[in-house]
GROMACS .gro file of C-alpha atoms in nm:
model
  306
    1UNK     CA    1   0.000   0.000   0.000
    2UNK     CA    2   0.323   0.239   0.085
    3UNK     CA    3   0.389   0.193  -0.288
    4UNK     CA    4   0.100   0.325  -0.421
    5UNK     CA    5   0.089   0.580  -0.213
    6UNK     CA    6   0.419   0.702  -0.356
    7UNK     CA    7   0.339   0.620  -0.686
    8UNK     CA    8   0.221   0.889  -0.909
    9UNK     CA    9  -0.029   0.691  -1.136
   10UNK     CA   10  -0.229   0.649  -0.770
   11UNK     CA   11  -0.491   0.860  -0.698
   12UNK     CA   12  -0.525   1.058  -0.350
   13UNK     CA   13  -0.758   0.683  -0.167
   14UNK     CA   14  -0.396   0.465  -0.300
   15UNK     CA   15  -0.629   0.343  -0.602
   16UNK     CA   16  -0.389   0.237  -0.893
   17UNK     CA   17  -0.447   0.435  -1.177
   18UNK     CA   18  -0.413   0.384  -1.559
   19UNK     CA   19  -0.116   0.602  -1.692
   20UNK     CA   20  -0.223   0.878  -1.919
   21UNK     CA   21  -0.143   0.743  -2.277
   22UNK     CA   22  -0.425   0.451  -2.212
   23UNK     CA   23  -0.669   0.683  -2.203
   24UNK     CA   24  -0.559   0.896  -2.513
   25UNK     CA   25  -0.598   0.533  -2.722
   26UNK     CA   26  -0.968   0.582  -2.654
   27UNK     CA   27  -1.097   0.895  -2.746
   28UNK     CA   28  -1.434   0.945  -2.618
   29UNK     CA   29  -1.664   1.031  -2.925
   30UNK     CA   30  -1.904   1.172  -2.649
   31UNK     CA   31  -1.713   1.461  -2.596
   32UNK     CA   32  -1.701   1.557  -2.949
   33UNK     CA   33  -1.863   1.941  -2.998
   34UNK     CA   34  -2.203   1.980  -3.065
   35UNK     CA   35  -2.103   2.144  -3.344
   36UNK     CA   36  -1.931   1.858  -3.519
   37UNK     CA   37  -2.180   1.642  -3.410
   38UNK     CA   38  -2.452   1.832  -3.611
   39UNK     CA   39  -2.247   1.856  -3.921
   40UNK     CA   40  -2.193   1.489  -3.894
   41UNK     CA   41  -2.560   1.440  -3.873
   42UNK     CA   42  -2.639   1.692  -4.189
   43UNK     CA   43  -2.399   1.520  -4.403
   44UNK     CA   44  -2.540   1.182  -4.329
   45UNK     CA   45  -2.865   1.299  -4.344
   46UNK     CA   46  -2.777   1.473  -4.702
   47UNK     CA   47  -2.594   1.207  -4.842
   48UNK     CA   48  -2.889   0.992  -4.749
   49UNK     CA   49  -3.167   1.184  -4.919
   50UNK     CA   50  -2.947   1.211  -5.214
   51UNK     CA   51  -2.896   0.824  -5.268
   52UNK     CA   52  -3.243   0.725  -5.221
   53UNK     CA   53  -3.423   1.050  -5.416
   54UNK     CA   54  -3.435   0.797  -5.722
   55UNK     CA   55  -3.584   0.568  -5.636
   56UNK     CA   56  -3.841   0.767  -5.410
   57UNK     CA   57  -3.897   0.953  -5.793
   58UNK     CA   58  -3.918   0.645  -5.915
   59UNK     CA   59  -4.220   0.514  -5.724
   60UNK     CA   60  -4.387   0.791  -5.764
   61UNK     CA   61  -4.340   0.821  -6.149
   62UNK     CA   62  -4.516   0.495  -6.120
   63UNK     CA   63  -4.842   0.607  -5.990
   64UNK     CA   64  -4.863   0.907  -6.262
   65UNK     CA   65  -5.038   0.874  -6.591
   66UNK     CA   66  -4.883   0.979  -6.889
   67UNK     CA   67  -4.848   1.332  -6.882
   68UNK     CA   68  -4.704   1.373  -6.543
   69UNK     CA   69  -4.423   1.112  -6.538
   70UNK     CA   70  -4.206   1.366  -6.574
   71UNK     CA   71  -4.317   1.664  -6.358
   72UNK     CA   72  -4.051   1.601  -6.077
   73UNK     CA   73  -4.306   1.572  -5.801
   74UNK     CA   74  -4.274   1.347  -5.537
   75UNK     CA   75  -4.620   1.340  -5.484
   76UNK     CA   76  -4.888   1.316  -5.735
   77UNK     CA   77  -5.121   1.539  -5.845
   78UNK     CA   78  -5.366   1.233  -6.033
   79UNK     CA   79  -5.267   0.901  -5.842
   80UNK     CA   80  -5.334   0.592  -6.081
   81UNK     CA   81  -5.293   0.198  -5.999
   82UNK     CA   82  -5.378   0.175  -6.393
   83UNK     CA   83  -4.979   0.153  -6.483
   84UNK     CA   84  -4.943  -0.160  -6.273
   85UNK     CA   85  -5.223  -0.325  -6.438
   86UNK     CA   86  -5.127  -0.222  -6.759
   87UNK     CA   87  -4.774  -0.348  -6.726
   88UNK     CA   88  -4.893  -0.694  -6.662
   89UNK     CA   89  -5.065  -0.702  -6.953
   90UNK     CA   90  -4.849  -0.516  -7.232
   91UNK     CA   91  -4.516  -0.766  -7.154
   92UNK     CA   92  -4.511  -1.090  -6.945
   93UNK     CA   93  -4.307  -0.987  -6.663
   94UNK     CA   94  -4.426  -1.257  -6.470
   95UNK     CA   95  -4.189  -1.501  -6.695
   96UNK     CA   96  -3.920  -1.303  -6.736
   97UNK     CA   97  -3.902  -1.271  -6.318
   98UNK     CA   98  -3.900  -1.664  -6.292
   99UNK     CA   99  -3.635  -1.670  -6.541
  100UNK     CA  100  -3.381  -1.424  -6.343
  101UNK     CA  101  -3.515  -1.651  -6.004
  102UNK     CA  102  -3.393  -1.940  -6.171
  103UNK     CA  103  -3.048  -1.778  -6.301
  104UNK     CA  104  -3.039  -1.571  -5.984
  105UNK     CA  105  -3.062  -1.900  -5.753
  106UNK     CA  106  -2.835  -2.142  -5.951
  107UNK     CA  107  -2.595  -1.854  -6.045
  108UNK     CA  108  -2.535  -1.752  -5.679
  109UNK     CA  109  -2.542  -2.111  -5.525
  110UNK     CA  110  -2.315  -2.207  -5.768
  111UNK     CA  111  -2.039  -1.991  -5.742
  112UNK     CA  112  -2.023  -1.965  -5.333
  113UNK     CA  113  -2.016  -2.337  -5.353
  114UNK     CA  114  -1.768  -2.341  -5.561
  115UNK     CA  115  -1.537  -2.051  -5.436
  116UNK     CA  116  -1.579  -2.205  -5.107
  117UNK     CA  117  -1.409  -2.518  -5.218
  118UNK     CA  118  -1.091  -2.344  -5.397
  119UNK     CA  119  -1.077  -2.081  -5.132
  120UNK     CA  120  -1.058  -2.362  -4.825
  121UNK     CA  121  -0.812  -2.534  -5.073
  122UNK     CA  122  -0.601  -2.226  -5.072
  123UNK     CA  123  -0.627  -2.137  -4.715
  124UNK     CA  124  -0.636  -2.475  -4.541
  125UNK     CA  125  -0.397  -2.753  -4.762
  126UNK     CA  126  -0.020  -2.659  -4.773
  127UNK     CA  127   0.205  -2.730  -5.104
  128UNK     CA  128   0.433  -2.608  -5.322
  129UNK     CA  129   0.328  -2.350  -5.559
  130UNK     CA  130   0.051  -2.266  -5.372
  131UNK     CA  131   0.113  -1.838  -5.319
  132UNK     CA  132   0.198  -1.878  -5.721
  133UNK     CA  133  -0.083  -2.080  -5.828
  134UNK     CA  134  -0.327  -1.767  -5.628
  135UNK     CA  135  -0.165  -1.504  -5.734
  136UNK     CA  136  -0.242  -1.642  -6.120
  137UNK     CA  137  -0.624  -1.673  -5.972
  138UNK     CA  138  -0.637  -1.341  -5.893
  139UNK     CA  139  -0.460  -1.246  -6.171
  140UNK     CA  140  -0.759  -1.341  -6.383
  141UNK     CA  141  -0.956  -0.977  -6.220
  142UNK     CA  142  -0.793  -0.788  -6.384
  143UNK     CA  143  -0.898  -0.950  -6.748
  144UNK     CA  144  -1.183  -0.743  -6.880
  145UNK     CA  145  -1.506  -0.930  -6.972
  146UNK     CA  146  -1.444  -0.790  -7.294
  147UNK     CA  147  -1.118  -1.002  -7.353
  148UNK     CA  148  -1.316  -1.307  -7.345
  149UNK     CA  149  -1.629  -1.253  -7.395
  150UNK     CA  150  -1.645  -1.399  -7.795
  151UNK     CA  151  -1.388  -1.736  -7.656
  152UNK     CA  152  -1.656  -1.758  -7.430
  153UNK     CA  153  -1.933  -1.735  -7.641
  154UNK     CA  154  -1.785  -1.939  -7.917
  155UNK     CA  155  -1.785  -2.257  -7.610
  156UNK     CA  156  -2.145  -2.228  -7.573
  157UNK     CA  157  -2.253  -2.220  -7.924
  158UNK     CA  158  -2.043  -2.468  -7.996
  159UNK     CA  159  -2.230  -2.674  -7.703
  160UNK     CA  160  -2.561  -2.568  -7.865
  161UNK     CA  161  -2.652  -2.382  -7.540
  162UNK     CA  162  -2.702  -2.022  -7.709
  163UNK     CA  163  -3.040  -1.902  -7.674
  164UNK     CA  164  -3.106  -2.089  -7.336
  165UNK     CA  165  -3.040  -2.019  -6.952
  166UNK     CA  166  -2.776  -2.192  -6.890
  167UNK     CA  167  -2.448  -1.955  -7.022
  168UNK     CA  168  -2.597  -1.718  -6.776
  169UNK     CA  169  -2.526  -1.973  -6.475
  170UNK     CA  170  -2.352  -2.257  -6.530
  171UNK     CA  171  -1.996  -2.085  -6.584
  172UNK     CA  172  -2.030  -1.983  -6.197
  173UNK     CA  173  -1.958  -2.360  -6.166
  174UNK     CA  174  -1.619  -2.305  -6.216
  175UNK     CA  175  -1.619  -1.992  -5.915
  176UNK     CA  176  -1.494  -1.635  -5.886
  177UNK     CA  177  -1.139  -1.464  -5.814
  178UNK     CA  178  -1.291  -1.254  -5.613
  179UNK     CA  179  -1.507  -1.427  -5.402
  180UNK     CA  180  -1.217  -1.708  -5.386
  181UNK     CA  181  -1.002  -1.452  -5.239
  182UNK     CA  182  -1.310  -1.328  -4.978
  183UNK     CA  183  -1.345  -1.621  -4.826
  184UNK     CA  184  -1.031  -1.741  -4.830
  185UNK     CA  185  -0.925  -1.455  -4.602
  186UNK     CA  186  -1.201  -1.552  -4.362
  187UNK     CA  187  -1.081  -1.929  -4.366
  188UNK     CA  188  -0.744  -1.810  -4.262
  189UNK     CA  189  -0.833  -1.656  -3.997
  190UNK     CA  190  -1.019  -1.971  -3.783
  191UNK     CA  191  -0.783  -2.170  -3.585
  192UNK     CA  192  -0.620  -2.451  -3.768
  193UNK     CA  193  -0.598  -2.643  -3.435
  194UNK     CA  194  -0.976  -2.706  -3.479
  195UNK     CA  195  -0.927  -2.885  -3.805
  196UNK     CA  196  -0.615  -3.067  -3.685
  197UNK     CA  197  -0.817  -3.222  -3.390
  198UNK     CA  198  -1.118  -3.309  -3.589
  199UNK     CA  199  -0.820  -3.507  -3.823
  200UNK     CA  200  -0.719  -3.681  -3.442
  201UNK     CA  201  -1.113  -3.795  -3.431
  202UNK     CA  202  -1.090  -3.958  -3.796
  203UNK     CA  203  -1.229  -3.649  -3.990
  204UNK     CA  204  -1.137  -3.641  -4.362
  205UNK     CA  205  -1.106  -3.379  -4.559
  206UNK     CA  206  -1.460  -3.334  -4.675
  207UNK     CA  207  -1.591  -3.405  -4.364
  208UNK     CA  208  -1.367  -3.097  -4.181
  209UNK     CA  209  -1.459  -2.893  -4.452
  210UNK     CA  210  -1.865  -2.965  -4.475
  211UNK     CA  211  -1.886  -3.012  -4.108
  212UNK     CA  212  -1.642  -2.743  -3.943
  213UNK     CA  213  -1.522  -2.497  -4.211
  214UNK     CA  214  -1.854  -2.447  -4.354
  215UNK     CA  215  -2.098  -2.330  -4.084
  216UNK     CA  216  -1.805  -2.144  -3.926
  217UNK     CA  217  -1.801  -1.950  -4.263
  218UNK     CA  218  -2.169  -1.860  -4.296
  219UNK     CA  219  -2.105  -1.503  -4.230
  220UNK     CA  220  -1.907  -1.473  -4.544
  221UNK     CA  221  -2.098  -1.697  -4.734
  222UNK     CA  222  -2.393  -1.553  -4.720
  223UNK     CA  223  -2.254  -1.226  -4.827
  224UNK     CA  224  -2.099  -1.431  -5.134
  225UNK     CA  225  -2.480  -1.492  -5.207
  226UNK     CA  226  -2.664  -1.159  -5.177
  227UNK     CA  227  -2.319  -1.068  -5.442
  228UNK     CA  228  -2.387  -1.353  -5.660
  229UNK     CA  229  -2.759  -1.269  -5.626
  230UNK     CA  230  -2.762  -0.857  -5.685
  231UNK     CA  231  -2.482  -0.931  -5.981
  232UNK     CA  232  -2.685  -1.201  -6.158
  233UNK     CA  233  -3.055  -1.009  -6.101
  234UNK     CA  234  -2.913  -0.693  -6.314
  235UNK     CA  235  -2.685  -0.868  -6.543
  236UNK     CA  236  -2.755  -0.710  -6.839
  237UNK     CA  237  -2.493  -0.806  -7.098
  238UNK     CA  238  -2.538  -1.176  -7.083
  239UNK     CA  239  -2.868  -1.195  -7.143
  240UNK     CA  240  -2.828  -0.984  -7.477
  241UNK     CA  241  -2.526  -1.180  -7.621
  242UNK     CA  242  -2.735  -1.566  -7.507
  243UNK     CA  243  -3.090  -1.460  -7.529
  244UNK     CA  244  -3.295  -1.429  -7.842
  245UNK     CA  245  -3.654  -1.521  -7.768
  246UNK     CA  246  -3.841  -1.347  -7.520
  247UNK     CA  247  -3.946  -1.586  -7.342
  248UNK     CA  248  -3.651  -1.678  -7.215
  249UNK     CA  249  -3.569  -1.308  -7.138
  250UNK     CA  250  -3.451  -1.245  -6.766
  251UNK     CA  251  -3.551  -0.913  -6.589
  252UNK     CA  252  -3.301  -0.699  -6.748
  253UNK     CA  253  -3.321  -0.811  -7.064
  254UNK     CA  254  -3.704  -0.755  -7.065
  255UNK     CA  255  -3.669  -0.411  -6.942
  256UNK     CA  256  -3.416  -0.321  -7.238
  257UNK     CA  257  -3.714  -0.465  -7.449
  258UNK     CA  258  -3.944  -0.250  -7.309
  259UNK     CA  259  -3.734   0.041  -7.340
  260UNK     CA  260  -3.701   0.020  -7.715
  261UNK     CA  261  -4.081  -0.071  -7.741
  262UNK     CA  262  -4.212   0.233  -7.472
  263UNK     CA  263  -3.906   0.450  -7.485
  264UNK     CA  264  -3.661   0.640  -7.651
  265UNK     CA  265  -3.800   0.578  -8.032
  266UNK     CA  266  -4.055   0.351  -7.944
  267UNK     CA  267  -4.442   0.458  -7.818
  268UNK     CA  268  -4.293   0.694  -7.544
  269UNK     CA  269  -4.511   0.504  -7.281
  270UNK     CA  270  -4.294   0.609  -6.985
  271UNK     CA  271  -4.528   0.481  -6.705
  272UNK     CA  272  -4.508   0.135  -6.861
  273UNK     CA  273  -4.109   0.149  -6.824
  274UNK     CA  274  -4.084   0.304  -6.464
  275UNK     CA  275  -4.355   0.055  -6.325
  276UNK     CA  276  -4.163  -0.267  -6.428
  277UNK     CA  277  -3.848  -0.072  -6.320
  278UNK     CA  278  -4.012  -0.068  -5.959
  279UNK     CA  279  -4.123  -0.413  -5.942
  280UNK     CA  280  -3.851  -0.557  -6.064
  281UNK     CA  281  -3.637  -0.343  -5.832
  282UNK     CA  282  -3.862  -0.433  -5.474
  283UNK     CA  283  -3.688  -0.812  -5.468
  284UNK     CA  284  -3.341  -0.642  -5.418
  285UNK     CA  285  -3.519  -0.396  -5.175
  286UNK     CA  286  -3.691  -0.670  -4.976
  287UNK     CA  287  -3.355  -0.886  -5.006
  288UNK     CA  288  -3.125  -0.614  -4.823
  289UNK     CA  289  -3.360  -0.566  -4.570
  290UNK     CA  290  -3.409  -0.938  -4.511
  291UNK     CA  291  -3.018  -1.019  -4.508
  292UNK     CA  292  -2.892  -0.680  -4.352
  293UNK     CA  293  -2.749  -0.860  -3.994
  294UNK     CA  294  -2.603  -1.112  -4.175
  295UNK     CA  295  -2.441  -0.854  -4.478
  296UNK     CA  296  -2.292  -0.633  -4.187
  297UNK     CA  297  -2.121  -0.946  -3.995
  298UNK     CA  298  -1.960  -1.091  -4.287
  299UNK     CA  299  -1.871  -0.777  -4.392
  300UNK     CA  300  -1.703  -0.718  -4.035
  301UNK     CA  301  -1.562  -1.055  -4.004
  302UNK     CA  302  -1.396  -1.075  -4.382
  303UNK     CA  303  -1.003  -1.009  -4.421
  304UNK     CA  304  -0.858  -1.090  -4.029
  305UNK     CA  305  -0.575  -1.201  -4.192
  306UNK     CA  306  -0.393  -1.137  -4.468
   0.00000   0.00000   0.00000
């Protein structure tokens, strides 16, 4: 007790004290000026009305007739459920939204299954080449889909698939640099003792991988699906190099089609264009919402170790 009397970092009751550079490691956000904090809270506030202003115009284009599509008021002045009748009936959005489900679905369960696999390969096996042989994988990002976009296309129609689904999917089967090199970060950073004493108990491979690795990755894996998922639901140029009837159109490529048929040159129909815009825009909407938590973890969890 003597010594903490005499010791400087104790307080005047002997109570040991933290020296003064701990606390200056935590700066207390609290104290920040009011000031600041309303600035902070403008800009937010700003950049937020400025991001979602579009789609907020968009909605309410959709409930205008004709005329008033583009009067720039948020609220109508004639308020009209006709255009989402109307829409039903003039294209059949109904088909081309189970087409981009189906694409959507096998596209993004594809390609996290499959990233999964190389990235645990990466992160968990050891042998020689190995830093090489990923550094050539992630090479591969910085090819523009440009580069191989007529190879690619010259595969398919030699396989007869042209015209169909399946070039918008099934190339995910083969995974993604990028989401390779997401998750492997996350595998490297759970403890390889866990794997090595689940080898002790008899584990194989698959078994560690499917049984452990797997649900300890969900956090990143399910952000490797709402990518997959928002990617493949406004892919755009796929669907016009592959698709050539419209029923087979997905949700992007039916909007282009309405475009040229209500649109610029067509019967300038804007109400038609903006309602299928919305509809086909509330899945993403209702997807965010629904997958938010599990967006943010992943998000927070991803690249622990390098």
């Amino acid at each position: 007790m003597a010594s903490l009397a005499t010791d400087p970092r104790a307080d005047a009751a002997g109570r040991a004290v933290a020296p003064a550079s701990t606390y200056e490691l935590r700066p207390d956000r609290s104290k920040r000026p009011l000031v600041v904090k309303i600035v902070l809270a403008v800009l937010m506030l700003g950049f937020t009305l400025l991001f979602i202003y579009p789609f907020v115009w968009l909605i309410s284009a959709s409930f205008k007739p004709r005329g008033e599509v583009f009067d720039n008021k948020l609220i109508p002045d004639t308020f009209t459920f006709d255009n989402y009748i109307q829409v039903w009936q003039e294209a059949p959005l109904a088909l081309w939204i189970l087409n981009t489900v189906i694409v959507t679905v096998l596209a993004a369960t594809a390609v996290t299954l499959a990233s999964a696999m190389v990235a645990w390969g990466f992160a968990y096996f050891r042998f020689r080449g190995r830093k090489t042989l990923f550094g050539v994988v992630l090479a591969t990002m910085m090819l523009p889909g440009a580069v191989t976009m007529v190879p690619v296309f010259l595969i398919w129609n030699a396989l007869g698939m042209v015209g169909t689904l399946t070039p918008l999917w099934a190339g995910n089967l083969f995974g993604s640099a990028f989401y390779i090199f997401l998750l492997r970060q996350f595998f490297l950073g759970l403890p390889r003792s866990l794997f090595e004493a689940a080898r002790a108990d008899g584990a194989n491979n698959w078994t560690i991988f499917t049984r452990i690795a797997m649900p300890l990755c969900k956090p990143a894996l399910i952000v490797t699906l709402i990518f997959e998922f928002q990617a493949s639901w406004t892919n755009l140029m796929a669907p016009l190099i592959y698709l050539r009837d419209s029923s087979t159109f997905t949700v992007p490529r039916g909007l282009k089609a309405m475009l040229d048929q209500f649109g610029f040159g067509g019967e300038s129909q804007w109400e038609i264009v903006v309602t299928a815009s919305v509809i086909t825009t509330i899945p993403m909407v209702i997807l965010f919402f629904l997958a938010q938590r599990h967006f943010v973890e992943g998000i927070a969890t991803t690249g622990v170790k390098g």
